[in-house]
């Protein structure tokens, strides 16, 4: 289950392409950050999902010359890469789970035995595709020929375009280039609508009917959407278009694309990924945990990571392509920048399982979040204030580093490279220090609270 926002370059604050997504299923699903080096494979070598204990028995030929790329995968299999860039500047985020209509699936079911799933998408596309358009076309061809093992939506960006692809059923799909002036928001539902095979900003399976409403024809639309999916789309559109008045119950009629009232910033997307209907009666956290709240928020405890992918074509690719990753529940986490030119990450970023530990960065965040959730109204504001201050400080350092990097890059690429490595490792280390400090602060607050609440019992004991 996920939530996605795609932003066209003229709708963003600085002309960059932006994609943001939260991923959730289990709080115990530790995530790693992995840099896959360029690699040469022998002719006939195959990628097989089962070799990694993946979801299906999907397989696909490996490229002879695989490009370097990054992913944020599941600890157990190393698959389900979530988000990444390759060395050519192609960025992908996937996937958004989509639920197809039962009657449509009866005609064209998912290939649950050997179809492609979110386990595979980044590891198949990023080593071989150079552009967003090429990656969309290849994924579509795989869906047509080998089938999808589940319903999903995937975002693609390079230095020229940003695209979004949705599956309909097992072998049907549609993709559209996001227009420059608008944004697209989705929460576990098909949102793309009308397909025009003559429009070069659209692609789709050969048997799509051009006059049909794609979402209506293929995607489930019932009471579950009214409380689980539509409220998230409603709040995202409300954040970016505050004057917009619409009822959540009309979710299926929300515009697919909207021009934001103000240019979309990184902070806007962080706020969206952290949103839990704060300011509304449907907030399940701020007034004390409310497990019976029917509306599903964007930021939930079982979120295992959220990210923002940014492409700035006017910069050297090494710093122009950035992924901001927040491990765990976004509203109690910190978005850290992972630049495309990064050579390595600390060991802790590649550790962590489904059991808590004292080493991995994932579990450092998750322990802090678990502690804060014991008294969200009291403890969450402490965490959020400190992370906001830390992100602001990181942003200032980023601007200074990028300015220096750009200057060095023109005359001494190695010096620029070394600067980037030093910067990234420093901010990662500083973030760990902030987490450690917050843990101690929360324990201090809780200790004082418990002592106060047990005052009379303690007084009686003394008397």
mmCIF file of N, CA and C in Angstrom, residues 303-366:
data_model
loop_
_atom_site.group_PDB
_atom_site.id
_atom_site.type_symbol
_atom_site.label_atom_id
_atom_site.label_comp_id
_atom_site.label_asym_id
_atom_site.label_seq_id
_atom_site.Cartn_x
_atom_site.Cartn_y
_atom_site.Cartn_z
ATOM 1 N N UNK A 303 4.414 2.340 7.689
ATOM 2 C CA UNK A 303 5.259 2.850 6.603
ATOM 3 C C UNK A 303 6.702 2.477 6.903
ATOM 4 N N UNK A 304 7.360 1.816 5.951
ATOM 5 C CA UNK A 304 8.745 1.435 6.204
ATOM 6 C C UNK A 304 9.740 2.393 5.548
ATOM 7 N N UNK A 305 9.306 3.191 4.602
ATOM 8 C CA UNK A 305 10.114 4.301 4.089
ATOM 9 C C UNK A 305 9.251 5.196 3.220
ATOM 10 N N UNK A 306 9.672 6.463 3.124
ATOM 11 C CA UNK A 306 9.079 7.412 2.180
ATOM 12 C C UNK A 306 10.233 8.129 1.500
ATOM 13 N N UNK A 307 9.999 8.574 0.274
ATOM 14 C CA UNK A 307 11.103 9.201 -0.454
ATOM 15 C C UNK A 307 10.603 10.272 -1.410
ATOM 16 N N UNK A 308 11.513 11.165 -1.765
ATOM 17 C CA UNK A 308 11.277 12.176 -2.789
ATOM 18 C C UNK A 308 12.437 12.078 -3.773
ATOM 19 N N UNK A 309 12.116 11.896 -5.020
ATOM 20 C CA UNK A 309 13.124 11.802 -6.084
ATOM 21 C C UNK A 309 13.102 13.098 -6.876
ATOM 22 N N UNK A 310 14.277 13.707 -7.028
ATOM 23 C CA UNK A 310 14.384 15.001 -7.709
ATOM 24 C C UNK A 310 15.400 14.932 -8.841
ATOM 25 N N UNK A 311 15.026 15.475 -10.003
ATOM 26 C CA UNK A 311 15.931 15.583 -11.142
ATOM 27 C C UNK A 311 16.061 17.050 -11.516
ATOM 28 N N UNK A 312 17.305 17.573 -11.481
ATOM 29 C CA UNK A 312 17.588 18.965 -11.855
ATOM 30 C C UNK A 312 18.520 18.933 -13.059
ATOM 31 N N UNK A 313 17.959 19.012 -14.262
ATOM 32 C CA UNK A 313 18.744 18.797 -15.486
ATOM 33 C C UNK A 313 19.877 19.797 -15.714
ATOM 34 N N UNK A 314 19.810 20.964 -15.095
ATOM 35 C CA UNK A 314 20.819 21.996 -15.339
ATOM 36 C C UNK A 314 22.080 21.794 -14.496
ATOM 37 N N UNK A 315 22.082 20.809 -13.623
ATOM 38 C CA UNK A 315 23.228 20.553 -12.759
ATOM 39 C C UNK A 315 24.002 19.332 -13.230
ATOM 40 N N UNK A 316 25.272 19.192 -12.820
ATOM 41 C CA UNK A 316 25.959 17.917 -13.057
ATOM 42 C C UNK A 316 25.130 16.784 -12.462
ATOM 43 N N UNK A 317 25.011 15.695 -13.188
ATOM 44 C CA UNK A 317 24.123 14.611 -12.785
ATOM 45 C C UNK A 317 24.421 14.092 -11.378
ATOM 46 N N UNK A 318 25.703 14.123 -11.000
ATOM 47 C CA UNK A 318 26.093 13.588 -9.700
ATOM 48 C C UNK A 318 25.401 14.289 -8.529
ATOM 49 N N UNK A 319 25.081 15.572 -8.686
ATOM 50 C CA UNK A 319 24.362 16.299 -7.635
ATOM 51 C C UNK A 319 22.974 16.738 -8.090
ATOM 52 N N UNK A 320 22.722 16.695 -9.389
ATOM 53 C CA UNK A 320 21.412 17.099 -9.906
ATOM 54 C C UNK A 320 20.335 16.078 -9.631
ATOM 55 N N UNK A 321 20.735 14.808 -9.498
ATOM 56 C CA UNK A 321 19.797 13.726 -9.207
ATOM 57 C C UNK A 321 19.928 13.359 -7.729
ATOM 58 N N UNK A 322 18.849 13.528 -6.988
ATOM 59 C CA UNK A 322 18.880 13.286 -5.544
ATOM 60 C C UNK A 322 17.653 12.476 -5.136
ATOM 61 N N UNK A 323 17.848 11.557 -4.193
ATOM 62 C CA UNK A 323 16.726 10.881 -3.547
ATOM 63 C C UNK A 323 16.761 11.240 -2.071
ATOM 64 N N UNK A 324 15.685 11.817 -1.569
ATOM 65 C CA UNK A 324 15.543 12.087 -0.142
ATOM 66 C C UNK A 324 14.770 10.921 0.470
ATOM 67 N N UNK A 325 15.377 10.212 1.407
ATOM 68 C CA UNK A 325 14.764 9.028 1.996
ATOM 69 C C UNK A 325 14.511 9.257 3.480
ATOM 70 N N UNK A 326 13.290 8.932 3.919
ATOM 71 C CA UNK A 326 12.936 8.932 5.340
ATOM 72 C C UNK A 326 12.609 7.495 5.719
ATOM 73 N N UNK A 327 13.424 6.891 6.561
ATOM 74 C CA UNK A 327 13.180 5.508 6.966
ATOM 75 C C UNK A 327 12.073 5.457 8.013
ATOM 76 N N UNK A 328 11.176 4.479 7.866
ATOM 77 C CA UNK A 328 10.082 4.311 8.807
ATOM 78 C C UNK A 328 8.950 5.284 8.549
ATOM 79 N N UNK A 329 8.231 5.609 9.607
ATOM 80 C CA UNK A 329 7.049 6.471 9.546
ATOM 81 C C UNK A 329 7.474 7.911 9.281
ATOM 82 N N UNK A 330 7.042 8.471 8.163
ATOM 83 C CA UNK A 330 7.587 9.753 7.708
ATOM 84 C C UNK A 330 7.351 10.892 8.684
ATOM 85 N N UNK A 331 6.203 10.910 9.377
ATOM 86 C CA UNK A 331 5.924 12.047 10.259
ATOM 87 C C UNK A 331 6.776 12.011 11.518
ATOM 88 N N UNK A 332 7.522 10.922 11.721
ATOM 89 C CA UNK A 332 8.455 10.835 12.844
ATOM 90 C C UNK A 332 9.851 10.475 12.338
ATOM 91 N N UNK A 333 10.164 10.922 11.130
ATOM 92 C CA UNK A 333 11.445 10.578 10.527
ATOM 93 C C UNK A 333 12.078 11.817 9.919
ATOM 94 N N UNK A 334 13.237 11.611 9.313
ATOM 95 C CA UNK A 334 14.017 12.701 8.732
ATOM 96 C C UNK A 334 14.383 12.340 7.297
ATOM 97 N N UNK A 335 14.156 13.246 6.353
ATOM 98 C CA UNK A 335 14.503 13.013 4.955
ATOM 99 C C UNK A 335 15.987 13.331 4.736
ATOM 100 N N UNK A 336 16.760 12.292 4.417
ATOM 101 C CA UNK A 336 18.199 12.440 4.185
ATOM 102 C C UNK A 336 18.487 12.425 2.688
ATOM 103 N N UNK A 337 19.415 13.273 2.206
ATOM 104 C CA UNK A 337 19.713 13.308 0.771
ATOM 105 C C UNK A 337 20.732 12.244 0.364
ATOM 106 N N UNK A 338 20.375 11.481 -0.667
ATOM 107 C CA UNK A 338 21.290 10.505 -1.267
ATOM 108 C C UNK A 338 21.555 10.964 -2.695
ATOM 109 N N UNK A 339 22.733 11.536 -2.921
ATOM 110 C CA UNK A 339 23.074 12.057 -4.239
ATOM 111 C C UNK A 339 23.460 10.921 -5.184
ATOM 112 N N UNK A 340 23.184 11.136 -6.471
ATOM 113 C CA UNK A 340 23.464 10.116 -7.476
ATOM 114 C C UNK A 340 24.948 9.783 -7.539
ATOM 115 N N UNK A 341 25.810 10.757 -7.255
ATOM 116 C CA UNK A 341 27.249 10.538 -7.333
ATOM 117 C C UNK A 341 27.870 9.923 -6.099
ATOM 118 N N UNK A 342 27.040 9.494 -5.167
ATOM 119 C CA UNK A 342 27.538 8.901 -3.926
ATOM 120 C C UNK A 342 28.168 7.537 -4.201
ATOM 121 N N UNK A 343 29.374 7.327 -3.702
ATOM 122 C CA UNK A 343 30.100 6.073 -3.914
ATOM 123 C C UNK A 343 29.727 4.988 -2.918
ATOM 124 N N UNK A 344 29.467 5.394 -1.680
ATOM 125 C CA UNK A 344 29.189 4.416 -0.640
ATOM 126 C C UNK A 344 28.349 5.053 0.457
ATOM 127 N N UNK A 345 27.733 4.202 1.268
ATOM 128 C CA UNK A 345 26.985 4.659 2.432
ATOM 129 C C UNK A 345 27.552 3.942 3.654
ATOM 130 N N UNK A 346 27.320 4.465 4.855
ATOM 131 C CA UNK A 346 27.798 3.769 6.042
ATOM 132 C C UNK A 346 27.238 2.350 6.128
ATOM 133 N N UNK A 347 27.974 1.478 6.786
ATOM 134 C CA UNK A 347 27.574 0.072 6.906
ATOM 135 C C UNK A 347 26.168 -0.060 7.474
ATOM 136 N N UNK A 348 25.814 0.810 8.405
ATOM 137 C CA UNK A 348 24.507 0.736 9.066
ATOM 138 C C UNK A 348 23.344 0.886 8.098
ATOM 139 N N UNK A 349 23.600 1.492 6.929
ATOM 140 C CA UNK A 349 22.534 1.691 5.951
ATOM 141 C C UNK A 349 22.258 0.428 5.138
ATOM 142 N N UNK A 350 23.091 -0.580 5.294
ATOM 143 C CA UNK A 350 22.881 -1.860 4.612
ATOM 144 C C UNK A 350 22.620 -2.982 5.579
ATOM 145 N N UNK A 351 22.229 -2.631 6.806
ATOM 146 C CA UNK A 351 21.955 -3.627 7.839
ATOM 147 C C UNK A 351 20.508 -3.520 8.300
ATOM 148 N N UNK A 352 20.066 -4.518 9.080
ATOM 149 C CA UNK A 352 18.726 -4.517 9.635
ATOM 150 C C UNK A 352 17.898 -5.658 9.106
ATOM 151 N N UNK A 353 17.140 -6.309 9.986
ATOM 152 C CA UNK A 353 16.263 -7.425 9.617
ATOM 153 C C UNK A 353 14.876 -7.135 10.175
ATOM 154 N N UNK A 354 14.111 -8.186 10.456
ATOM 155 C CA UNK A 354 12.799 -8.000 11.072
ATOM 156 C C UNK A 354 12.868 -8.074 12.594
ATOM 157 N N UNK A 355 14.081 -8.076 13.137
ATOM 158 C CA UNK A 355 14.290 -8.018 14.578
ATOM 159 C C UNK A 355 15.106 -6.760 14.907
ATOM 160 N N UNK A 356 14.694 -6.050 15.933
ATOM 161 C CA UNK A 356 15.381 -4.818 16.306
ATOM 162 C C UNK A 356 16.849 -5.078 16.624
ATOM 163 N N UNK A 357 17.685 -4.086 16.318
ATOM 164 C CA UNK A 357 19.113 -4.183 16.615
ATOM 165 C C UNK A 357 19.632 -2.817 17.019
ATOM 166 N N UNK A 358 20.906 -2.765 17.379
ATOM 167 C CA UNK A 358 21.519 -1.516 17.828
ATOM 168 C C UNK A 358 22.420 -0.891 16.776
ATOM 169 N N UNK A 359 22.451 -1.460 15.569
ATOM 170 C CA UNK A 359 23.408 -1.020 14.556
ATOM 171 C C UNK A 359 22.763 -0.343 13.349
ATOM 172 N N UNK A 360 21.695 -0.911 12.822
ATOM 173 C CA UNK A 360 21.164 -0.439 11.544
ATOM 174 C C UNK A 360 20.496 0.915 11.675
ATOM 175 N N UNK A 361 20.587 1.721 10.616
ATOM 176 C CA UNK A 361 19.944 3.027 10.605
ATOM 177 C C UNK A 361 18.428 2.871 10.616
ATOM 178 N N UNK A 362 17.929 1.810 9.971
ATOM 179 C CA UNK A 362 16.477 1.587 9.972
ATOM 180 C C UNK A 362 15.962 1.437 11.396
ATOM 181 N N UNK A 363 16.617 0.613 12.186
ATOM 182 C CA UNK A 363 16.118 0.359 13.535
ATOM 183 C C UNK A 363 16.406 1.521 14.479
ATOM 184 N N UNK A 364 17.388 2.336 14.186
ATOM 185 C CA UNK A 364 17.553 3.555 14.975
ATOM 186 C C UNK A 364 16.322 4.444 14.827
ATOM 187 N N UNK A 365 15.880 4.623 13.580
ATOM 188 C CA UNK A 365 14.669 5.411 13.347
ATOM 189 C C UNK A 365 13.439 4.721 13.934
ATOM 190 N N UNK A 366 13.331 3.420 13.716
ATOM 191 C CA UNK A 366 12.122 2.711 14.122
ATOM 192 C C UNK A 366 11.965 2.669 15.646
#
